[in-house]
XYZ file of N, CA and C in Angstrom:
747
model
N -7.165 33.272 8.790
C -6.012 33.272 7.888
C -4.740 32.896 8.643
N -3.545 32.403 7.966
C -2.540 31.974 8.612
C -1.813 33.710 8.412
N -0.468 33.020 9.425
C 0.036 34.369 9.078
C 0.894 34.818 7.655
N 0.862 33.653 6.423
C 0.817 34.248 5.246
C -0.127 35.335 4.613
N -1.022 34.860 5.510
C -2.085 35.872 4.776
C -2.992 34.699 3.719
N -3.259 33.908 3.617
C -3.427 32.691 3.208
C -4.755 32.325 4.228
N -6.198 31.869 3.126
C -7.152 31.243 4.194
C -6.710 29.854 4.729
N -6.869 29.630 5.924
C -6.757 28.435 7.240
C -7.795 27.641 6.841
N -9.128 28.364 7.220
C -10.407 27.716 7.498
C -11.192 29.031 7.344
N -12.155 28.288 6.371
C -13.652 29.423 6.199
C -14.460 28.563 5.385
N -15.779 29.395 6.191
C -16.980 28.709 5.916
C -18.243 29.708 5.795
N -19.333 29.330 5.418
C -20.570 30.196 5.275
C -21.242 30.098 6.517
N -21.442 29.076 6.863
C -22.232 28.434 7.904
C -22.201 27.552 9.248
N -21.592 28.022 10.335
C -20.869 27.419 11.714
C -22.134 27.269 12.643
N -22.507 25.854 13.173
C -23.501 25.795 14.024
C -23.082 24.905 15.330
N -22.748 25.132 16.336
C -23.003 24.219 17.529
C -23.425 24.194 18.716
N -24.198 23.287 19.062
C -24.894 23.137 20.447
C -23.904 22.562 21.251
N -24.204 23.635 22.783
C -23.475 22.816 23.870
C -24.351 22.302 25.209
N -24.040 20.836 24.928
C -25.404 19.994 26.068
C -24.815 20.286 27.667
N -23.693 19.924 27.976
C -23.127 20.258 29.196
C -21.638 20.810 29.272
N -21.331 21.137 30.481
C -20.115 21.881 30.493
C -19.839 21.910 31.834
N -18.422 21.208 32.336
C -18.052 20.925 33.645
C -16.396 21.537 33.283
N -16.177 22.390 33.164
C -14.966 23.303 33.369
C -14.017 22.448 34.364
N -14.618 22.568 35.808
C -13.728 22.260 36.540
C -12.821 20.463 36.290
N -13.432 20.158 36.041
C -13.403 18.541 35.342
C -13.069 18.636 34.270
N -13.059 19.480 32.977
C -12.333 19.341 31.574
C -13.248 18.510 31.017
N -14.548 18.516 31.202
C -15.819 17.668 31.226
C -16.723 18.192 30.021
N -16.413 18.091 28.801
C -17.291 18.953 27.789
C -18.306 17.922 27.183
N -19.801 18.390 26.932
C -20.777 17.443 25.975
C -21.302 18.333 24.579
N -21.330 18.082 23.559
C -21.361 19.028 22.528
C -22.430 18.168 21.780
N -23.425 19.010 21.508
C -24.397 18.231 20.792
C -24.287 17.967 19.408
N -24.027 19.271 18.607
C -23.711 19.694 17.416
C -22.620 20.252 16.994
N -21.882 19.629 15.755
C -21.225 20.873 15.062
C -21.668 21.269 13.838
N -21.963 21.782 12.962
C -22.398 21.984 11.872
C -21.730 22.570 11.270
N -21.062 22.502 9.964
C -20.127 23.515 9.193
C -20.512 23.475 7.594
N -20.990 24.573 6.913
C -21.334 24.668 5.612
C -21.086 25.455 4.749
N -20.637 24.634 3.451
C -20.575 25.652 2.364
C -18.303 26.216 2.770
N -17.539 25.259 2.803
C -16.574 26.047 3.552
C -15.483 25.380 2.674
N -13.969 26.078 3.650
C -12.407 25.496 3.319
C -11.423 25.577 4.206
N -10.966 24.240 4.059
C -9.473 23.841 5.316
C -8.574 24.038 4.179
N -7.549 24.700 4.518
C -6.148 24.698 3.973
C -5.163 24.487 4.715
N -4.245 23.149 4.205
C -3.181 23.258 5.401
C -1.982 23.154 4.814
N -1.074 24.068 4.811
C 0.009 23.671 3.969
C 1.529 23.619 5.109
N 2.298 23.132 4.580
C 3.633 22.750 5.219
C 5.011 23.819 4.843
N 5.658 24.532 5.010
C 6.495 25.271 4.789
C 7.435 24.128 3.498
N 8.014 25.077 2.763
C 8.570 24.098 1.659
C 10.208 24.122 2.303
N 10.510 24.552 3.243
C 12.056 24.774 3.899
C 12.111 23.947 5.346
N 10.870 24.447 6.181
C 11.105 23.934 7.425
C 10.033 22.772 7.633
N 9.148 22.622 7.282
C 7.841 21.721 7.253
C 7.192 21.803 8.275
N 7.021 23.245 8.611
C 6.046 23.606 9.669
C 4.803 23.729 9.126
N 3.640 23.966 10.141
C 2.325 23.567 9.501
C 1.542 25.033 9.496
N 1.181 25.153 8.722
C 0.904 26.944 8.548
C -0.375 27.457 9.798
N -0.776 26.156 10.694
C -1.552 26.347 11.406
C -0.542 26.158 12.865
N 0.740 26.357 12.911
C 1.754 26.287 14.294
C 1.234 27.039 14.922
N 1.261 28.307 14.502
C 1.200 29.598 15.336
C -0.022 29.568 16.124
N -1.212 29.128 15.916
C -2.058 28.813 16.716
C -2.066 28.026 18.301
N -1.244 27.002 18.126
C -1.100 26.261 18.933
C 0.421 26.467 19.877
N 1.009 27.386 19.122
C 2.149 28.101 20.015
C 1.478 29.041 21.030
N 0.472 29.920 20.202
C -0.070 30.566 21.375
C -0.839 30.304 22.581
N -1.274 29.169 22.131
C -2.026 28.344 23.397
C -1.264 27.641 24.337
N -0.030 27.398 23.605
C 0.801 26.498 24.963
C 1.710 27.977 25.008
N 2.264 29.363 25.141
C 2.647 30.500 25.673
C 1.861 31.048 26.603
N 0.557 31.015 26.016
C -0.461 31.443 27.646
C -0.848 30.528 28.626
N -0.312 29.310 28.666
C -0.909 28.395 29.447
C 0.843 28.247 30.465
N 0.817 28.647 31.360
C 1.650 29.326 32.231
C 1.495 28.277 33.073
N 0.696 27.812 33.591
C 0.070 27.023 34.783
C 1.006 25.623 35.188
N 1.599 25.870 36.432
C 2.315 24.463 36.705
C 1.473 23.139 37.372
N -0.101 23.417 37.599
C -0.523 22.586 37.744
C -1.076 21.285 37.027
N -0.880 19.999 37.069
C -1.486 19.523 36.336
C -2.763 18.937 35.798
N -3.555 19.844 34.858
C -4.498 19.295 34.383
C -5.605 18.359 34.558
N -6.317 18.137 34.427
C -7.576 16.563 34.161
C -7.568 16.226 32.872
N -7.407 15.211 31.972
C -7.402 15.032 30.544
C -8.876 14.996 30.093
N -8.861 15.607 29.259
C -10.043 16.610 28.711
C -10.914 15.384 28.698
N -11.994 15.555 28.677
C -13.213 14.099 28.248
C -14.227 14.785 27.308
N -14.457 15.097 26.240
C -15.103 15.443 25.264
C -16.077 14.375 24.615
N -17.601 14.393 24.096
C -18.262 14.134 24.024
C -18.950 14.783 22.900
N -18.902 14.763 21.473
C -19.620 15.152 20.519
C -20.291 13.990 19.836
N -21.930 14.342 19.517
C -22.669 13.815 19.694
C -22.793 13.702 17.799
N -22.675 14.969 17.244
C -23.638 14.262 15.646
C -21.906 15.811 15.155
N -21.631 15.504 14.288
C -20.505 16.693 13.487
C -21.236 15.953 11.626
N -21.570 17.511 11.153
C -21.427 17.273 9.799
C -20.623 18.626 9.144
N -20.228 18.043 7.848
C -19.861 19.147 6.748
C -20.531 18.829 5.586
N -20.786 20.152 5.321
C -21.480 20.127 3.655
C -20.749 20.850 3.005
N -19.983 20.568 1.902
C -20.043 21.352 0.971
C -18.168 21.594 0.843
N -17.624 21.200 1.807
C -16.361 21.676 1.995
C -15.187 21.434 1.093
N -14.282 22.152 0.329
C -13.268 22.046 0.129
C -12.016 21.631 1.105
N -11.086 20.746 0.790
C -10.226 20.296 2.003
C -8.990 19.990 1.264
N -8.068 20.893 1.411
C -6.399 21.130 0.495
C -5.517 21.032 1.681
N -4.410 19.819 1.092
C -3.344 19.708 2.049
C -1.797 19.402 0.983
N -0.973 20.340 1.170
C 0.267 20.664 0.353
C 1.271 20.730 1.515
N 1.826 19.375 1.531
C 3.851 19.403 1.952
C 4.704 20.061 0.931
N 4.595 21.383 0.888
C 5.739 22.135 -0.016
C 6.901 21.564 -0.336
N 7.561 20.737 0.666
C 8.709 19.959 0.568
C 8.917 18.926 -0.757
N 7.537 18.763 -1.252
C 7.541 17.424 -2.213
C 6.849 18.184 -3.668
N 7.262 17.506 -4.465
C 6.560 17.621 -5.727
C 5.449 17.071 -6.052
N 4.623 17.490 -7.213
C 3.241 16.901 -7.190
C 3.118 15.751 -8.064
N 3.140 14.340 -7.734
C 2.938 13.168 -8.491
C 2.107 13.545 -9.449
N 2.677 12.909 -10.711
C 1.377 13.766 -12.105
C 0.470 12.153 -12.414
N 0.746 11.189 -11.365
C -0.941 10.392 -11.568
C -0.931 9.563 -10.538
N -2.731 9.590 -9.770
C -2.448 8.925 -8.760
C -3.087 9.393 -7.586
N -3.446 8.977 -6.450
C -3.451 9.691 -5.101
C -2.247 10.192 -4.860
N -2.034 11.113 -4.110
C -0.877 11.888 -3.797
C -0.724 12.603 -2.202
N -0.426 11.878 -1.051
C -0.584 11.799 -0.066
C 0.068 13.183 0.514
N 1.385 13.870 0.035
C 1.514 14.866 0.155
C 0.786 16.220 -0.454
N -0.187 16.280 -1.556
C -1.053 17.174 -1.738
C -1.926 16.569 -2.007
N -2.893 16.254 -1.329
C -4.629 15.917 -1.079
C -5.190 17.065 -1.574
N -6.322 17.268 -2.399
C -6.807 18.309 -2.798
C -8.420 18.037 -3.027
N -9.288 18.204 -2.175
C -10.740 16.945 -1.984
C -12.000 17.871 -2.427
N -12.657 17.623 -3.142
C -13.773 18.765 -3.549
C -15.035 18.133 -2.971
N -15.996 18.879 -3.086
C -17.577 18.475 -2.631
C -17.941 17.364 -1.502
N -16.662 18.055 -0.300
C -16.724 16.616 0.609
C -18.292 17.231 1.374
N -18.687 15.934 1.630
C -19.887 15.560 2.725
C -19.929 14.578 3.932
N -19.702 14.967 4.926
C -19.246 14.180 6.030
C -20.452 14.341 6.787
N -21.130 13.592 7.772
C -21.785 12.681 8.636
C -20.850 12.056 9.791
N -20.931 12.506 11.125
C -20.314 11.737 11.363
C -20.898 11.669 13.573
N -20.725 10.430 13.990
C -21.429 11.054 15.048
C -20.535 10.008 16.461
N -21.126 10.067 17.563
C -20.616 9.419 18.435
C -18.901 9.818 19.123
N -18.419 11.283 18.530
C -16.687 11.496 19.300
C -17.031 11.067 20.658
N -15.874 10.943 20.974
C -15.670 10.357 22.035
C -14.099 10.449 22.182
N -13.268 12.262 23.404
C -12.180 12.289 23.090
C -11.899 11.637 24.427
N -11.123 10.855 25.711
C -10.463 10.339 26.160
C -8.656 10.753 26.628
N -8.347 11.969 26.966
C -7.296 12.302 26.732
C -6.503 12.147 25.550
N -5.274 11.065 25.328
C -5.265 11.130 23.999
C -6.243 10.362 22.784
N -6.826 9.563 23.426
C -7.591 8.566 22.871
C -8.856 9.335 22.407
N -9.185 9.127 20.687
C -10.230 9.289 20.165
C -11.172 8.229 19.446
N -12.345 8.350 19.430
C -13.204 7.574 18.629
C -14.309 7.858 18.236
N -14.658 7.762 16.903
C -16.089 8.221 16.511
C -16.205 7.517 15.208
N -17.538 7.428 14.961
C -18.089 6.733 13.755
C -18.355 8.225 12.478
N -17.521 7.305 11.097
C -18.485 7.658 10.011
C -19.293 7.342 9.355
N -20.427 8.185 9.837
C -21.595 7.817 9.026
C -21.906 7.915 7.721
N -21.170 8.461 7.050
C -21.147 8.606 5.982
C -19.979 10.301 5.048
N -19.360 9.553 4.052
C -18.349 10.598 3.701
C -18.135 10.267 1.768
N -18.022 11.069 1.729
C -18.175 11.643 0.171
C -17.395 12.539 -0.214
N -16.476 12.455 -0.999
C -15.468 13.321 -2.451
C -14.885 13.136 -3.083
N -14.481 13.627 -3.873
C -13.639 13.548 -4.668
C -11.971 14.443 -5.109
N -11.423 13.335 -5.084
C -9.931 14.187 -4.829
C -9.639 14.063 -6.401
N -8.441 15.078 -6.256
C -7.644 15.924 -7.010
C -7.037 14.905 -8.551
N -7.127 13.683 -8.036
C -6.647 12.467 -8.734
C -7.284 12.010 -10.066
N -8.486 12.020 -9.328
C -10.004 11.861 -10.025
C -10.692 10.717 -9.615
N -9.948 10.359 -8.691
C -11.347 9.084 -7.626
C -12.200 9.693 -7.237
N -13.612 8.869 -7.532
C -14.714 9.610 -6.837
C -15.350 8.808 -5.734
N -15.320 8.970 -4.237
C -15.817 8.247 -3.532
C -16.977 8.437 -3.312
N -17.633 7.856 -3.288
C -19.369 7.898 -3.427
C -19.948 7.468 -2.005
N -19.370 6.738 -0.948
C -19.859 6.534 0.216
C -18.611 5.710 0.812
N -18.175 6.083 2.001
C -16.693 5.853 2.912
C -18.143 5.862 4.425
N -17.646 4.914 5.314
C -18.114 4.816 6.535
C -17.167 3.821 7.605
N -17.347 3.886 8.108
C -16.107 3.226 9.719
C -16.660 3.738 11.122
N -15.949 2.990 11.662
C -15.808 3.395 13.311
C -14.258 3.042 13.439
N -14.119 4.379 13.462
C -12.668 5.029 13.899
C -12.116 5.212 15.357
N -11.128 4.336 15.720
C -10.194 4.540 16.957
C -9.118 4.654 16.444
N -8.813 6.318 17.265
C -7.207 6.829 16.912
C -6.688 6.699 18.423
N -5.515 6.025 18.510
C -4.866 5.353 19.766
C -3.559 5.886 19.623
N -2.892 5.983 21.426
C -1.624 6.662 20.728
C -0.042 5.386 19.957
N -0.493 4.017 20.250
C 0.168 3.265 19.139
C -0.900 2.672 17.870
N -1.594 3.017 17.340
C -2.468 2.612 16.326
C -3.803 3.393 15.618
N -4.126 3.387 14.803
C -5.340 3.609 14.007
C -6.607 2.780 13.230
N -6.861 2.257 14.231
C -8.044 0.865 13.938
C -9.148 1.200 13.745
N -9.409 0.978 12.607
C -10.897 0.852 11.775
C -11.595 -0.371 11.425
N -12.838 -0.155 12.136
C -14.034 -1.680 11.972
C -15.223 -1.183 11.093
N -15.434 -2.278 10.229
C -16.369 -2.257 9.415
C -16.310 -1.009 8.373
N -14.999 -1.015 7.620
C -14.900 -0.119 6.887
C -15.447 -0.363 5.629
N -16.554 0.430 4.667
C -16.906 0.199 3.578
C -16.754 1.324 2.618
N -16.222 1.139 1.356
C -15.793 1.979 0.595
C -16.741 1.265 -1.387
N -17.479 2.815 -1.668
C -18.138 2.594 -2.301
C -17.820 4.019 -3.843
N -17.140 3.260 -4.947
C -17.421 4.380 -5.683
C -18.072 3.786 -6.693
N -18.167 3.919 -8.337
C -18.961 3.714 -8.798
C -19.235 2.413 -9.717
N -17.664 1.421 -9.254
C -17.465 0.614 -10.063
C -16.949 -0.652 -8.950
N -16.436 -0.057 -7.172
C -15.753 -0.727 -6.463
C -16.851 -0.758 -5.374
N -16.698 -1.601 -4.595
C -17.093 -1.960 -3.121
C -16.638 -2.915 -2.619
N -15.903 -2.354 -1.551
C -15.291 -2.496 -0.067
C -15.758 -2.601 0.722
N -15.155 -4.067 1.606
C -15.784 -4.333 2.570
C -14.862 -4.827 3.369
N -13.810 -4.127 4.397
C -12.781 -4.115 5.314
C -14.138 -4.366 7.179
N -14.314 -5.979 7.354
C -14.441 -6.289 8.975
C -13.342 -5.289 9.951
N -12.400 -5.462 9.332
C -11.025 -4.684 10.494
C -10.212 -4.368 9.312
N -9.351 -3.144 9.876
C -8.476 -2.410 9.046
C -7.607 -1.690 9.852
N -6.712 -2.161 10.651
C -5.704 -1.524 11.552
C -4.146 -1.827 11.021
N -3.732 -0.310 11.894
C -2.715 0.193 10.989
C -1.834 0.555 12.608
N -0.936 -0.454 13.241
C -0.291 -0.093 14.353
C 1.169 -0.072 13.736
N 1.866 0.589 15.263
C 2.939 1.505 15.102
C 3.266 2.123 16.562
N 4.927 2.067 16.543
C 5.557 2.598 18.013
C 4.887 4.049 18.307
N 5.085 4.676 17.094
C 4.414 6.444 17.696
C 4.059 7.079 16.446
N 3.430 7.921 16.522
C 2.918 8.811 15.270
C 4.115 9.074 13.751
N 5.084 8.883 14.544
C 5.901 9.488 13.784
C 6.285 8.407 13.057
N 6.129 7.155 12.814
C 5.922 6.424 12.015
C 5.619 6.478 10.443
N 4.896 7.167 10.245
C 4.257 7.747 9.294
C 5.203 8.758 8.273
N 6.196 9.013 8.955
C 7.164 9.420 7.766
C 7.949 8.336 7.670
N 7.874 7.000 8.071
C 8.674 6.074 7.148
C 7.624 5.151 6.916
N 6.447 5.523 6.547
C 5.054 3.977 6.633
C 5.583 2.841 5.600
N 6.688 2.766 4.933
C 6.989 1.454 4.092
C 7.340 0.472 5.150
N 8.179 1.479 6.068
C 9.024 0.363 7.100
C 8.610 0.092 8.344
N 7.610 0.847 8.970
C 7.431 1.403 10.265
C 6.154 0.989 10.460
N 5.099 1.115 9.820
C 3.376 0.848 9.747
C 3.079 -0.405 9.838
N 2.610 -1.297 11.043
C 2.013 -2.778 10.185
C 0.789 -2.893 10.012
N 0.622 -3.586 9.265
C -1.129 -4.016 8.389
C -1.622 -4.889 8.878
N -2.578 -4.949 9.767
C -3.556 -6.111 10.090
C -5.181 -5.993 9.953
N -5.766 -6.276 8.689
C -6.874 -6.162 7.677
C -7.494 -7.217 7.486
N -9.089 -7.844 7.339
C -9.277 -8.255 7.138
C -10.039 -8.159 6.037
N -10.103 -8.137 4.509
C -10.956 -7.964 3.944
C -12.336 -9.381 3.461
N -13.488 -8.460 3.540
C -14.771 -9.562 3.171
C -14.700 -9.701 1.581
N -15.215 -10.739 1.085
C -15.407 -10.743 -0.362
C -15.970 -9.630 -0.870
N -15.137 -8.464 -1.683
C -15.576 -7.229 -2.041
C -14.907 -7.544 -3.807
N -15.813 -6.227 -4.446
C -15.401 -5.804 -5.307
C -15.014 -4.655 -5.904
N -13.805 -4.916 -7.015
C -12.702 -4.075 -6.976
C -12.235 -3.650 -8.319
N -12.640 -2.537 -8.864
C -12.565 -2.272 -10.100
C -10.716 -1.570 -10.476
N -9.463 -2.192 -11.189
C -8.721 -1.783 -11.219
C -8.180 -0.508 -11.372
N -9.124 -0.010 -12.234
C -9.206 1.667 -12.064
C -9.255 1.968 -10.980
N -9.672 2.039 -10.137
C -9.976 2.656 -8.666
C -8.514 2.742 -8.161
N -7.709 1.155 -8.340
C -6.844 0.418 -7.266
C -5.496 1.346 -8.096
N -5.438 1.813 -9.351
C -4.512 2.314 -9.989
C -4.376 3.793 -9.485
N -5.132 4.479 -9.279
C -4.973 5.696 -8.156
C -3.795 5.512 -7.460
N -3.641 4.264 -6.597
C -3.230 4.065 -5.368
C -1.966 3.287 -5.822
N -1.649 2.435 -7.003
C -0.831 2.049 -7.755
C -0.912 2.115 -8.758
N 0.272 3.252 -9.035
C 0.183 3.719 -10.518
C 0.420 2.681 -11.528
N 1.314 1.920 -10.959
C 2.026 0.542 -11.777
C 0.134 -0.273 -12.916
N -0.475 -0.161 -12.350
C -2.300 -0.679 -12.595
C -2.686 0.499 -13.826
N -1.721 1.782 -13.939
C -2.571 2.399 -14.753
C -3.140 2.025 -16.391
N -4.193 2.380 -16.740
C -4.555 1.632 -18.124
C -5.685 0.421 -17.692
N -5.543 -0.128 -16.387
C -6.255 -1.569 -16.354
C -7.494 -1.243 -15.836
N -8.695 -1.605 -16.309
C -10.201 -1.353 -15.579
C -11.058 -2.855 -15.611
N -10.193 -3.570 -15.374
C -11.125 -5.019 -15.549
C -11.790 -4.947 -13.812
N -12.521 -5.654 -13.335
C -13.323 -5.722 -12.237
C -12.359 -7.359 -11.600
N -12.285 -6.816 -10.364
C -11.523 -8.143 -9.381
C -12.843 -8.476 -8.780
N -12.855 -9.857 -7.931
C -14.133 -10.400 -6.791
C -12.504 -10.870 -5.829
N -12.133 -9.801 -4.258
C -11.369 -10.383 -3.880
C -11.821 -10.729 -2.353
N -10.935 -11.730 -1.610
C -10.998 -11.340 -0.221
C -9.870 -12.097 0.270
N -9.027 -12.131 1.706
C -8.100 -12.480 2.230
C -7.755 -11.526 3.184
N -7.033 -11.931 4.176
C -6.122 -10.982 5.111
C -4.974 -10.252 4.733
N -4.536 -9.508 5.179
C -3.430 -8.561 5.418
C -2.959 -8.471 6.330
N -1.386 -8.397 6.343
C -0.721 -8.549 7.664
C 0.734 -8.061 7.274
N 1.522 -7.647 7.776
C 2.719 -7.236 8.057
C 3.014 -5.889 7.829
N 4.127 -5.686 7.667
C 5.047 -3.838 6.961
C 4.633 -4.135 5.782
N 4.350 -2.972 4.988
C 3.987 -2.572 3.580
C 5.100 -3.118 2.878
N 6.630 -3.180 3.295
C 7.581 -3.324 2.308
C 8.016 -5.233 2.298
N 7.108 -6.072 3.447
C 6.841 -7.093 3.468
C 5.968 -7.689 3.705
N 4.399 -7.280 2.869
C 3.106 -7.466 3.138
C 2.656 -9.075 2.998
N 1.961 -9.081 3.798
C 1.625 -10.848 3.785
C 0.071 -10.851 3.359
N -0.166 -11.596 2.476
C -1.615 -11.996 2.080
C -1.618 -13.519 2.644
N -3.282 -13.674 2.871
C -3.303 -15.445 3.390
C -4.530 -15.483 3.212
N -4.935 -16.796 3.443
C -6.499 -16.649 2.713
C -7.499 -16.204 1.767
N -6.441 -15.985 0.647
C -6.832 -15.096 -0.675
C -7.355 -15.884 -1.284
N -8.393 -15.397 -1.628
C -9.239 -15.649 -2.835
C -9.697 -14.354 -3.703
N -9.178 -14.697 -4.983
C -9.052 -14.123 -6.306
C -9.938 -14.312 -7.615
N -11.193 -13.910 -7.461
C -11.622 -14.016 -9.403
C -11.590 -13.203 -10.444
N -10.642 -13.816 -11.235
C -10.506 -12.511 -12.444
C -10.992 -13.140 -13.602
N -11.842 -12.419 -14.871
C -12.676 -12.815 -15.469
C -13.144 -13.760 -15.331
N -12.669 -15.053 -16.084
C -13.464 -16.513 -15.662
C -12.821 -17.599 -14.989
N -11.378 -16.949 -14.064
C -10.476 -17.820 -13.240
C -10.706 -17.272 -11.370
N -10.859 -18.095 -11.204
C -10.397 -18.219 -9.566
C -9.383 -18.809 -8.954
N -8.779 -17.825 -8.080
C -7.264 -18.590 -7.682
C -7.245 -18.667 -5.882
């Protein structure tokens, strides 16, 4: 529980194997994580926009006293799944968009994650999804999400991203999202650039209206593909190709 008194994280079912362990080296190999039947809650103070999980990580950098410096951790997890999990995320600071994805309260039911190969690197992470499944608060239902994920400390590059719900399929070769520093992300109109390649996928407007409300009402089926490139608030398409009912552009 946080210190509202508020659940953090709970679950029925916590399983993990540990293959090796080199302490002195910061040298960890983890075979398994297993988590079932559970719930992440993370919410943001609606005054200060602290993360109701601070206090955790205050206490870890208060006991860590030590003026020596470190080895950057090298972590090694081999297979991580979740079954079953609820996953709620609320910036108190903002109001709740009444249609749409809603990036400040994510609210994800019956997620199922697969996922294997971490690989932490000091700050540098990477691991594949093997497969991911839910449905958020909106009413998109994702039916199968997979990638190989590198989180870098200027970028977030995803290869071979495929996104499958029941009317759309996605097919992103590359999908990177660079940027000076994390903090980017509280201005992503201006700050984020897009360099995407999408394969000839298909794209049911319903889906895409989630994500732009401006689309709501429209469910005709797109056949698209082209690149992506620039800031969101000056996005560049090139190589587009477009079929909508019986036109191609």
């Amino acid at each position: 529980k946080d210190l509202k008194n508020d659940t953090l994280v709970s679950m029925d079912e916590l399983l993990v194997t540990i293959d090796q362990v080199k302490i002195a080296k910061n040298e960890f190999v983890l075979g398994q994580l297993a988590l079932k039947k559970g719930k992440i809650n993370v919410q943001r103070d609606k005054n200060t926009g602290a993360y109701n999980y601070d206090f955790i990580a205050d206490y870890f950098a208060s006991s860590d006293k030590s003026t020596t410096k470190s080895k950057p951790i090298k972590l090694d997890l081999k297979r991580v799944s979740l079954h079953n999990f609820h996953v709620k995320y609320d910036d108190n600071r903002f109001y709740t968009l009444p249609y749409g994805v809603d990036y400040d309260h994510l609210d994800l039911k019956n997620v199922h994650l697969t996922a294997s190969h971490f690989k932490i690197r000091g700050n540098d992470v990477a691991f594949n999804i093997d497969k991911l499944r839910f449905k958020d608060r909106a009413g998109i239902n994702i039916k199968h999400l997979s990638a190989h994920v590198s989180i870098l400390e200027k970028g977030l590059h995803l290869r071979d991203l495929k996104v499958k719900t029941a009317k759309t399929n996605i097919h992103f070769p590359k999908f990177n999202f660079d940027f000076q520093d994390w903090d980017a992300f509280n201005s992503f109109d201006d700050e984020v650039i897009f360099d995407a390649f999408l394969a000839p996928s298909m794209i049911n407007l319903k889906d895409i209206s989630y994500f732009a409300p401006e689309l709501k009402g429209m469910s005709d089926r797109i056949a698209l593909s082209g690149h992506v490139s620039e800031r969101l608030r000056n996005l560049t398409l090139t190589d587009l190709h477009l079929r909508f009912g019986q036109g191609s552009f």
